[in-house]
CSV table of C-alpha atoms and ligand atoms in Angstrom, one decimal:
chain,number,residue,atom,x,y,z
A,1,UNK,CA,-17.8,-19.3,-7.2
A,2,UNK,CA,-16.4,-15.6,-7.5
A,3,UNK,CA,-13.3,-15.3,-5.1
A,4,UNK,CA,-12.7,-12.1,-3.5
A,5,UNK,CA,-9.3,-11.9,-5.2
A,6,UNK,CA,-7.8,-13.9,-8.0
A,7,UNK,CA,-4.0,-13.3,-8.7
A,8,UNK,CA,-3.3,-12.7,-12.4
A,9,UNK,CA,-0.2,-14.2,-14.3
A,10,UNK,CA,0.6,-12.5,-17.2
A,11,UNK,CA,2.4,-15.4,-19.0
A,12,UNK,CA,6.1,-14.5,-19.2
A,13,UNK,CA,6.8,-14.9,-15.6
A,14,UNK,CA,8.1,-18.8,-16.1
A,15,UNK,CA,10.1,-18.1,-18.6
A,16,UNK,CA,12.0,-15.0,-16.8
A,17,UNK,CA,11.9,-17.4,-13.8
A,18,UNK,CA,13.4,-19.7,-15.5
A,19,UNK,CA,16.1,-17.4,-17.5
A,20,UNK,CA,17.5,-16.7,-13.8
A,21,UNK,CA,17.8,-20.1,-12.7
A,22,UNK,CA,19.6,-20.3,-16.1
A,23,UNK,CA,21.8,-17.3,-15.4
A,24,UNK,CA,23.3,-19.6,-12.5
A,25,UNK,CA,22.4,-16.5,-10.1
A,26,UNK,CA,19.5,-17.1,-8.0
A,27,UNK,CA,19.7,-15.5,-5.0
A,28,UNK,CA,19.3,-11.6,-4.6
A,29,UNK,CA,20.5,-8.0,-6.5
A,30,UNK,CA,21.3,-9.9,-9.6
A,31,UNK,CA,20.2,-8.7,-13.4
A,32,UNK,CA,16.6,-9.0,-12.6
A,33,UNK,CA,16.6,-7.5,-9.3
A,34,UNK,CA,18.4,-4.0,-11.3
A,35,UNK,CA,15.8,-4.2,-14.0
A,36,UNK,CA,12.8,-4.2,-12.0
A,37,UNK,CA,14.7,-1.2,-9.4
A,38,UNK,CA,15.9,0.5,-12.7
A,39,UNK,CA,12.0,0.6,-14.2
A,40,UNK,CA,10.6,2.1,-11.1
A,41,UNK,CA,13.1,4.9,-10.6
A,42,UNK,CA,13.1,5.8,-14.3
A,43,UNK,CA,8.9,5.8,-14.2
A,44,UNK,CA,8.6,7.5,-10.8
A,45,UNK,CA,11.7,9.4,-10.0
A,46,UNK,CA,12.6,7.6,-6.8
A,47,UNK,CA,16.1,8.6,-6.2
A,48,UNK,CA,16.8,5.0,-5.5
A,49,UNK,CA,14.2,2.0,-5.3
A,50,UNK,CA,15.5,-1.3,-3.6
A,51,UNK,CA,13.2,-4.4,-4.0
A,52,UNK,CA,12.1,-6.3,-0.6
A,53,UNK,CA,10.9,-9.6,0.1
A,54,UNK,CA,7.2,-7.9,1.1
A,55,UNK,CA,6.0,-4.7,2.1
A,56,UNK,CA,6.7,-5.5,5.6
A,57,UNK,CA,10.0,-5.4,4.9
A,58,UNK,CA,10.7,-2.2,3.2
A,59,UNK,CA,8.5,-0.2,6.6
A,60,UNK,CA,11.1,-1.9,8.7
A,61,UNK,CA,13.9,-1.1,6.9
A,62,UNK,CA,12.4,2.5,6.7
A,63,UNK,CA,11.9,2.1,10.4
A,64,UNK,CA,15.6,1.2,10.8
A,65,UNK,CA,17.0,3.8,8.3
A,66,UNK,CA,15.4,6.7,10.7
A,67,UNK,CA,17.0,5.4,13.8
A,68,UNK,CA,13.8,5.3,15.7
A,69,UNK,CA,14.4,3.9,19.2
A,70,UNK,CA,12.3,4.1,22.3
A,71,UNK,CA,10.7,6.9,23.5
A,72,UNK,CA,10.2,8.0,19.4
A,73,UNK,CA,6.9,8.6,18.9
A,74,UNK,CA,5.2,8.0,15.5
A,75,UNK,CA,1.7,8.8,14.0
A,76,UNK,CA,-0.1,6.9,11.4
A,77,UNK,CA,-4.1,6.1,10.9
A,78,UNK,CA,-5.2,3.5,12.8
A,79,UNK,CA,-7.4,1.8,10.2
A,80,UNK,CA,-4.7,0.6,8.6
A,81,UNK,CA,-2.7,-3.1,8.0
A,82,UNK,CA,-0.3,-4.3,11.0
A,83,UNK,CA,2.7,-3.7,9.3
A,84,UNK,CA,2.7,-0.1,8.9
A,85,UNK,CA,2.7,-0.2,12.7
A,86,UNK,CA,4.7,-3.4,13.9
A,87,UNK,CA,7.9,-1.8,11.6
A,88,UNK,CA,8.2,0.9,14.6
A,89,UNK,CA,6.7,-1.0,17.4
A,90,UNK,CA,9.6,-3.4,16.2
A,91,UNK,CA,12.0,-0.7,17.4
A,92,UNK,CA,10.6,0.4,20.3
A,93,UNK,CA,8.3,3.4,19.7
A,94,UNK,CA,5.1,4.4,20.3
A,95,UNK,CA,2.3,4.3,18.0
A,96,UNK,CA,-0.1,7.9,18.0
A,97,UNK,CA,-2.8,6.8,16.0
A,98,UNK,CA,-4.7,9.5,14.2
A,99,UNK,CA,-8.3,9.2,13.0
A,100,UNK,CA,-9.5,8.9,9.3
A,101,UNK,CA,-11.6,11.5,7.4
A,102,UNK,CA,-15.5,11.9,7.0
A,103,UNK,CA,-15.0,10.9,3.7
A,104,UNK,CA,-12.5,8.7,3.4
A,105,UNK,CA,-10.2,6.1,5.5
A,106,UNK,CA,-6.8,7.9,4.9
A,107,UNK,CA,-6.0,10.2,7.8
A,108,UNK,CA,-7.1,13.2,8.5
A,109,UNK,CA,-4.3,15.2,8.1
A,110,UNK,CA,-6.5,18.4,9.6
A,111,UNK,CA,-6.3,15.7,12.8
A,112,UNK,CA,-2.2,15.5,12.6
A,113,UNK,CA,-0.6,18.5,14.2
A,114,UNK,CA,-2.2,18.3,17.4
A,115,UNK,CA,-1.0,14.9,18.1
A,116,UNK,CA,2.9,16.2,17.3
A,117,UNK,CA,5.1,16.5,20.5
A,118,UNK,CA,8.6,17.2,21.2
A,119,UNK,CA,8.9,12.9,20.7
A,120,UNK,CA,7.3,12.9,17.5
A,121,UNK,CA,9.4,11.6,14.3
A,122,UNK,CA,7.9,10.0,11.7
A,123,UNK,CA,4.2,10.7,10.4
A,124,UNK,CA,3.3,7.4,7.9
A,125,UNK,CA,0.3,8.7,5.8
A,126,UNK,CA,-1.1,5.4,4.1
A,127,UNK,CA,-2.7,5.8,0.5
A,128,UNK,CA,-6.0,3.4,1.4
A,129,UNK,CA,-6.8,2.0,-1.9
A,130,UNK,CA,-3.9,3.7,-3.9
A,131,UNK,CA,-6.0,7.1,-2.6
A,132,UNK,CA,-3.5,9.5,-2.0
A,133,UNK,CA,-3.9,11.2,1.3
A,134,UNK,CA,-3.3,15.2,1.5
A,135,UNK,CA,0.3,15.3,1.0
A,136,UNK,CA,0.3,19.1,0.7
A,137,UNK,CA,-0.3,19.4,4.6
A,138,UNK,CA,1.3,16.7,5.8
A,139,UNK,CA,4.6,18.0,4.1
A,140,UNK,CA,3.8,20.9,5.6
A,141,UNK,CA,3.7,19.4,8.9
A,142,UNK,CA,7.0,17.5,8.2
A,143,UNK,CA,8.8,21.0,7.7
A,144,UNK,CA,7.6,22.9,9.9
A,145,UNK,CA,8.2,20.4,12.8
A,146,UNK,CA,11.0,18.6,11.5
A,147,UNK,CA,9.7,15.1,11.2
A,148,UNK,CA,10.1,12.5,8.6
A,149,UNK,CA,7.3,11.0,6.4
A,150,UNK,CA,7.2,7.5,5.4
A,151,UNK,CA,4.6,6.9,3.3
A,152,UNK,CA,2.6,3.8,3.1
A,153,UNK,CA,2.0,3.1,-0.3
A,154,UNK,CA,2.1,-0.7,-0.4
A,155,UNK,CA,-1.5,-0.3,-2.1
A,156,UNK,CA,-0.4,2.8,-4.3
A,157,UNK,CA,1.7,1.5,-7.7
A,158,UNK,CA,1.0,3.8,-10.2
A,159,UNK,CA,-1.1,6.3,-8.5
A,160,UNK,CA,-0.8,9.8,-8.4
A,161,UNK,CA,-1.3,13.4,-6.2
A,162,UNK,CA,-1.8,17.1,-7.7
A,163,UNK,CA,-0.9,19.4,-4.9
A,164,UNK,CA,-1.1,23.3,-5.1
A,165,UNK,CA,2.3,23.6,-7.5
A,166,UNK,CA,0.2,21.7,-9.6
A,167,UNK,CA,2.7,19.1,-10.8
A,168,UNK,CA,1.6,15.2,-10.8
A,169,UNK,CA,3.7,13.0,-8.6
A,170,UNK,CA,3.9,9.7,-8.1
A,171,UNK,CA,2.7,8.3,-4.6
A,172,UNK,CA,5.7,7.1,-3.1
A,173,UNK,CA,8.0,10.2,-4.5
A,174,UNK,CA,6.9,12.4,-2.1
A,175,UNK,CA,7.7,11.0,1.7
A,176,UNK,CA,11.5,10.9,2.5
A,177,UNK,CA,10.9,6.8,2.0
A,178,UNK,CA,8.0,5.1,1.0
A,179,UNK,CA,6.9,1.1,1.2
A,180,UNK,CA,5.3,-0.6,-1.8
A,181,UNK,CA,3.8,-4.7,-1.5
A,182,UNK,CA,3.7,-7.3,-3.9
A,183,UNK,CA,1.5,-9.1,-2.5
A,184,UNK,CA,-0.7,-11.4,-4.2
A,185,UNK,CA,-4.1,-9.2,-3.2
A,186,UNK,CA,-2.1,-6.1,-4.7
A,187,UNK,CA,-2.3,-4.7,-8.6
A,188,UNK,CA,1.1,-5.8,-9.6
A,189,UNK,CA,2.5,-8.9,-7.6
A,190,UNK,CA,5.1,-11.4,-7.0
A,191,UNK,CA,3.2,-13.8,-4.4
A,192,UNK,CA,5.3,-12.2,-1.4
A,193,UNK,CA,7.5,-8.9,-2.3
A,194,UNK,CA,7.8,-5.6,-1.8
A,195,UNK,CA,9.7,-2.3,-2.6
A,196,UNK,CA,11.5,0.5,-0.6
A,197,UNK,CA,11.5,3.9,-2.4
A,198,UNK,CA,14.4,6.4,-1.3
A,199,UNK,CA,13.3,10.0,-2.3
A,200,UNK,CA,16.1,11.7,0.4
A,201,UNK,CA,19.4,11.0,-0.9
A,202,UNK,CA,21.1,11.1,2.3
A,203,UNK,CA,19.3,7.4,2.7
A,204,UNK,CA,20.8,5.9,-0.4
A,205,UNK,CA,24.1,4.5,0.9
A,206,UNK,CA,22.9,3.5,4.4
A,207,UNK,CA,20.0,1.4,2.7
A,208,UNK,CA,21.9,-0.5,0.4
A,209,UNK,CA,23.7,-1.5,3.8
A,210,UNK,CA,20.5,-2.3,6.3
A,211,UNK,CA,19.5,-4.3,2.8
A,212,UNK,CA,22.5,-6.5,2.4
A,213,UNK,CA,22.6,-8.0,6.7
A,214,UNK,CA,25.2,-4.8,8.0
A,215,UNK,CA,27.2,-5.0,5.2
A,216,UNK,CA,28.5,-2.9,2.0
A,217,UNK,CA,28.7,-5.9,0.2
A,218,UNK,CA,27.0,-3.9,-2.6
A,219,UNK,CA,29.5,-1.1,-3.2
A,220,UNK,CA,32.0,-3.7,-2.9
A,221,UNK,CA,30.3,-5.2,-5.8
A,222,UNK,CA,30.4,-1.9,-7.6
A,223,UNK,CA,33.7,-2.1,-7.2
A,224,UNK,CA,34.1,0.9,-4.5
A,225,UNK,CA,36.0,-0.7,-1.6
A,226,UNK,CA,38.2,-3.5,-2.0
A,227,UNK,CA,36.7,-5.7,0.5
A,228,UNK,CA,33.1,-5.9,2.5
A,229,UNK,CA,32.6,-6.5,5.9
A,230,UNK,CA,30.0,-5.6,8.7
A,231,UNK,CA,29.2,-2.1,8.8
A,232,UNK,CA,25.9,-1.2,10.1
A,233,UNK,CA,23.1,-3.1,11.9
A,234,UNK,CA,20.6,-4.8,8.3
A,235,UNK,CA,18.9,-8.0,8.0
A,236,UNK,CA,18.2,-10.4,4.6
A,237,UNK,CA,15.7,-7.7,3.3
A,238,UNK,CA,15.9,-8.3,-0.2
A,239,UNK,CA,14.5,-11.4,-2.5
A,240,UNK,CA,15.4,-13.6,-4.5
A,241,UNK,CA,16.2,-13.3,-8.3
A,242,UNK,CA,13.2,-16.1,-8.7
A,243,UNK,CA,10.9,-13.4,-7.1
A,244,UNK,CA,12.4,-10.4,-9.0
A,245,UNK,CA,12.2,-12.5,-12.7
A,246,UNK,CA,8.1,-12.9,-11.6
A,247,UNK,CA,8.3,-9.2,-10.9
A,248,UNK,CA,9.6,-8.1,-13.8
A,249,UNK,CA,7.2,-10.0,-15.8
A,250,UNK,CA,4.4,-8.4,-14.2
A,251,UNK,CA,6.1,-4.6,-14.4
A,252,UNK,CA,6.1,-5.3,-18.5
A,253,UNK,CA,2.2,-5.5,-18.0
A,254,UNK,CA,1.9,-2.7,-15.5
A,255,UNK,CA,-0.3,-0.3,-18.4
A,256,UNK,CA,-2.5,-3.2,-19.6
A,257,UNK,CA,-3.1,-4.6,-15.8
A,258,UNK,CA,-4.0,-0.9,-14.9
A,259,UNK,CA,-6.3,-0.3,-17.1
A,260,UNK,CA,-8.1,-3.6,-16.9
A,261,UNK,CA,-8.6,-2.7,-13.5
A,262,UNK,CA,-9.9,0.7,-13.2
A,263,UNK,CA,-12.4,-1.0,-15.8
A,264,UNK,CA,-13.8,-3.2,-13.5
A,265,UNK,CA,-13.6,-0.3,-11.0
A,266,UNK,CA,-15.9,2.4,-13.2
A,267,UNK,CA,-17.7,-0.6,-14.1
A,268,UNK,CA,-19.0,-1.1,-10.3
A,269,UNK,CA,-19.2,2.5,-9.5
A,270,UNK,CA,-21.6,3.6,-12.4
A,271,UNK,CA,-23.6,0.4,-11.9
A,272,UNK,CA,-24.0,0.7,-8.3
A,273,UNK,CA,-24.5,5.0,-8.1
A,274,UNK,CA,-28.2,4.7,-8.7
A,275,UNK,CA,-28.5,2.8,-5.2
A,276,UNK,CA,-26.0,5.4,-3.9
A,277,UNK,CA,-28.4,8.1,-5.1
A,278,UNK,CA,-31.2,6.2,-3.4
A,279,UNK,CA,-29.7,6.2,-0.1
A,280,UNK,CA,-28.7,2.5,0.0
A,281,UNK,CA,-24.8,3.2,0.7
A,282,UNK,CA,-21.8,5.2,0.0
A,283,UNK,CA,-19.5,5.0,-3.3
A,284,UNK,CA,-15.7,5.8,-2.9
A,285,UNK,CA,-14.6,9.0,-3.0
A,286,UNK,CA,-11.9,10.2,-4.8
A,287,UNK,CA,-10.4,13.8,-3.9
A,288,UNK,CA,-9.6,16.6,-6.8
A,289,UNK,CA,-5.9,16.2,-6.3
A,290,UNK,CA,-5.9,12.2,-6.1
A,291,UNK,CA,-6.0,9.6,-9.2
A,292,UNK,CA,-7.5,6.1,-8.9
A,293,UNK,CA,-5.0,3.0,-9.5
A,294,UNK,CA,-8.5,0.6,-8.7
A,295,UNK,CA,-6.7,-1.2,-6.0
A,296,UNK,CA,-9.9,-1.9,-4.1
A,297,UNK,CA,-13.7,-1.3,-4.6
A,298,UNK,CA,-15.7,-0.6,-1.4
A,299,UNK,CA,-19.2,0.3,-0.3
A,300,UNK,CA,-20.2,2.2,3.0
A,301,UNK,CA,-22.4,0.8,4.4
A,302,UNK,CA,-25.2,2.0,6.9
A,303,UNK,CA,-24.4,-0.1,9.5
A,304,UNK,CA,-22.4,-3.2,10.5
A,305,UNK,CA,-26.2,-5.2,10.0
A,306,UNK,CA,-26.8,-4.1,6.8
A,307,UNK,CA,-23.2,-5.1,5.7
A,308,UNK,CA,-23.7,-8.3,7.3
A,309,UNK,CA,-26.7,-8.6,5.7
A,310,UNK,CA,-24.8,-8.0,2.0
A,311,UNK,CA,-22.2,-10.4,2.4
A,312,UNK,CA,-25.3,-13.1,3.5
A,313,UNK,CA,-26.7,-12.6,0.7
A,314,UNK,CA,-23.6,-12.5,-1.8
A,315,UNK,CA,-21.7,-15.6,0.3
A,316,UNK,CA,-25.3,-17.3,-0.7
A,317,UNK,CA,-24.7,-16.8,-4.6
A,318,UNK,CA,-20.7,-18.3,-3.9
A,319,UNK,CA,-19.3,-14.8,-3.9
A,320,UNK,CA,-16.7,-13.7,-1.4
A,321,UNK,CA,-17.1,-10.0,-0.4
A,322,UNK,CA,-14.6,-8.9,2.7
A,323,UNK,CA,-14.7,-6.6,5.5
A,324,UNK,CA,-11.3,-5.0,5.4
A,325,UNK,CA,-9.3,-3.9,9.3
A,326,UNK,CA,-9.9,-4.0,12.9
A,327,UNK,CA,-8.7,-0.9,14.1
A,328,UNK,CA,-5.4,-0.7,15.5
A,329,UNK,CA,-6.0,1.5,18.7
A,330,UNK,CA,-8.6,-0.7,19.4
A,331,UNK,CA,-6.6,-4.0,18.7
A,332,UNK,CA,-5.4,-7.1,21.4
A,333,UNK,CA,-1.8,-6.2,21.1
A,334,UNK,CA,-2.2,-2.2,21.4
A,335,UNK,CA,-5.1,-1.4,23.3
A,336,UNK,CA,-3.4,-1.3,26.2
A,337,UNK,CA,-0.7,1.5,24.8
A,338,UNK,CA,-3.4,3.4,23.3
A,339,UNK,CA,-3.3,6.7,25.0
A,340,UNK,CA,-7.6,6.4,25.4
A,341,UNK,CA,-8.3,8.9,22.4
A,342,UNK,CA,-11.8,7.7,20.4
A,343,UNK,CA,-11.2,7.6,16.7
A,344,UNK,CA,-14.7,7.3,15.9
A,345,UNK,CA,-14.1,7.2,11.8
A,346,UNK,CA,-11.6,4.5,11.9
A,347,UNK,CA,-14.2,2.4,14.3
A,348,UNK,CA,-17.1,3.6,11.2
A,349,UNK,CA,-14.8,2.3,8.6
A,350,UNK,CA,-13.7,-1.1,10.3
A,351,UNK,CA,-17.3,-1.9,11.0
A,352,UNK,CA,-18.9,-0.3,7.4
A,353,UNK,CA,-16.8,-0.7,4.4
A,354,UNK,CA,-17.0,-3.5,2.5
A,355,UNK,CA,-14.8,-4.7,-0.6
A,356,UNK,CA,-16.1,-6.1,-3.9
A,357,UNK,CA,-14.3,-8.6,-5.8
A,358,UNK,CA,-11.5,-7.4,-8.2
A,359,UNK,CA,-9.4,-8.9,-10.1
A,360,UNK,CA,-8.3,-9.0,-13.4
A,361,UNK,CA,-9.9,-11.6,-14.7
A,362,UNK,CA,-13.3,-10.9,-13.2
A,363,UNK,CA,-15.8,-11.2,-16.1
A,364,UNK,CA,-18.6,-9.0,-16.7
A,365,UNK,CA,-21.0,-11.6,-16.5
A,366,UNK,CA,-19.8,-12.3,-12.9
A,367,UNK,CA,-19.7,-8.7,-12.1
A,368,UNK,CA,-23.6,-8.0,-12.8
A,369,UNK,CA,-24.2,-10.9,-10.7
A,370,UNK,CA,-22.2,-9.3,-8.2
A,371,UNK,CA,-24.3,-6.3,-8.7
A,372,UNK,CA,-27.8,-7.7,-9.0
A,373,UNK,CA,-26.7,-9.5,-5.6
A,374,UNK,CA,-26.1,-6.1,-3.8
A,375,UNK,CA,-29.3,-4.4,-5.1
A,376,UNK,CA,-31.5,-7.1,-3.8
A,377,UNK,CA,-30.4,-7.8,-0.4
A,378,UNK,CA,-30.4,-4.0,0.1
A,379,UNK,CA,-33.7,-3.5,-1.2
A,380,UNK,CA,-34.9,-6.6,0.7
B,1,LIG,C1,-0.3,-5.1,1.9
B,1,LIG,C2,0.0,-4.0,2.9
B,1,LIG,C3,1.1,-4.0,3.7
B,1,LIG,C4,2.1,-5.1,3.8
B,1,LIG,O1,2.6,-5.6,2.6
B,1,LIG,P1,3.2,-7.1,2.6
B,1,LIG,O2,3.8,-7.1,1.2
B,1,LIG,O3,2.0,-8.0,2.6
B,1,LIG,O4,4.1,-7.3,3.7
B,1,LIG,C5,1.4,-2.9,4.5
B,1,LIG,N1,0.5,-1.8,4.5
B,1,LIG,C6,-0.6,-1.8,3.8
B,1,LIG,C7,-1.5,-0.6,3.8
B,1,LIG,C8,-0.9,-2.9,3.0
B,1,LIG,O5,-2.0,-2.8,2.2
């Protein structure tokens, strides 16, 4: 059997797991906690990172550190996970969804600025499959009209956008805030977790706050005031130190992990372009200013038939090959807040792309079987 998605221990994670129980300090923001926040600041240039129990939980946090309330309105893709959405629904907004490009799932950011109104706040571009989406003009869009960006980057560790200064940044440097998961199903993981990135230092102090349930219990820590009390409106946003001693296990691996991955990734795509060239179905695209972090492989397919027809034929050889979301515009919950616009790219994705298995310990041998699987039923 070839699962869809194998998490991958790298081996040290007991034993950080078990220096922190050790330590005598297992609940949150303890030496582990600071390591893992220290590695990603100092590799991407966040102003301030602050880990969260999942990715969930660093878009409502974001959600909360921009004051939206209702009337707000915000505008993210709609073929896109719940949570980018629920964070803001969560607080009383409303959700403009925009559609995703020809090419690509990621918004359309040529599809943005006509969906801005005097309401608009926050425009969450998600990086679909650590893709980055055109940053360049949705920046733009930001300044011109005053509005925050959030990006979604949950899928997006280590990837990377070249905009017209030419400099490479990080995905998740270049929003005011940015959400990063954990996840099990993501490249780096911690079985639940996630990450909040603070790029506008104005956020810094007020997010340590909304982390720690209202409180400045962490400047209090630091020494700063001499005693901590209830401050601001926050939740329990941030994990344990059992969590962070997984995470930082994982983070010493990041490289190796990477690159494993974006093997497996070149591996699919050069062994599967011959059937692209024949018409069979579409390959990822990856623009000129993006990089690939091999987060997910897809195909295009044709039709909803023929990708029915592939995952037949690869659940028949015991291999798991998933569809990926139900639009959100289109969804139970918000189908009846959608304002009526068709998004007719985010209906061809959620009924077309199909993912591949990857994981890091997918073997080659069960890779050309996923492969020779593929080319028969689609030849068939
Ligand atoms: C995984 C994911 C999330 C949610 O992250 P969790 O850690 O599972 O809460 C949000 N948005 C996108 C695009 C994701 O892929």
């Amino acid at each position: 059997m070839i699962p869809f998605n194998k998490p991958y221990m790298v081996g040290r994670e007991l034993e950080y797991i078990q220096q922190a129980v050790a330590s005598g300090k297992i609940s949150g923001d303890g030496q582990f906690t600071k390591k893992c926040q220290r590695f990603f600041e100092e590799k991407y240039g966040f102003k301030k990172a602050l880990l969260t129990s999942s990715g969930t939980d660093a878009l409502e946090m974001a959600a909360l550190l921009l004051n939206i309330g209702p009337g707000d309105e915000v505008i993210m893709p709609s073929y896109t996970f719940v949570s980018t959405a629920n964070a803001f629904v969560l607080r009383g907004a409303k959700i403009v969804f925009a559609d995703s490009q020809t090419q690509h799932p990621n918004l359309d950011a040529d599809k943005i600025e006509v969906l801005i109104t005097d309401r608009t706040k926050v425009i969450v571009p998600v990086h679909y499959a650590g893709v980055a989406c055109d940053m360049d003009k949705i920046m733009a869009l930001a300044r011109k009209y005053n509005l925050f960006v959030v990006e979604d980057a949950a899928q997006a560790i280590d990837s990377y956008y070249t905009g017209a200064d030419r400099i490479r940044k990080p995905l998740g440097s270049i929003g005011h805030l940015a959400a990063f998961s954990f996840h099990e199903t993501k490249n780096i993981i911690s079985g639940e977790g996630g990450l909040l990135a603070i790029n506008d230092e104005n956020f810094i102090q007020r997010a340590e706050i909304i982390w720690e349930k209202g409180t400045n219990r962490s400047a209090y820590f630091r020494g700063e005031v001499d005693k901590y009390g209830w401050v601001d409106v926050g939740s329990s946003f941030l994990p344990s130190e059992i969590t962070a001693a997984f995470l930082w296990a994982q983070l010493q691996e990041l490289n190796n992990i990477q690159n494993r991955r974006k093997e497996i990734w070149e591996y699919y795509y050069q062994h599967l372009s011959p059937l692209q060239a024949a018409g069979y179905f579409r390959l990822p695209v990856i623009p000129d200013f993006a990089t690939n972090n091999a987060q997910i492989f897809y195909l295009i397919c044709h039709n909803s038939d023929q990708r029915d027809k592939i995952i037949a034929a690869l659940k028949a050889a015991d291999i798991l090959a998933v569809f990926h979301y139900l639009p959100l515009h289109q969804s139970p919950f918000y189908a009846p807040y959608h304002d009526g616009r068709t998004l007719p790219f985010s209906d061809k994705y959620s009924e077309t792309l199909l993912r591949l298995p990857l994981y890091y310990e997918l073997c080659r041998a069960d890779q050309d079987l996923v492969i020779n699987k593929i080319k028969v039923a689609v030849q068939r």
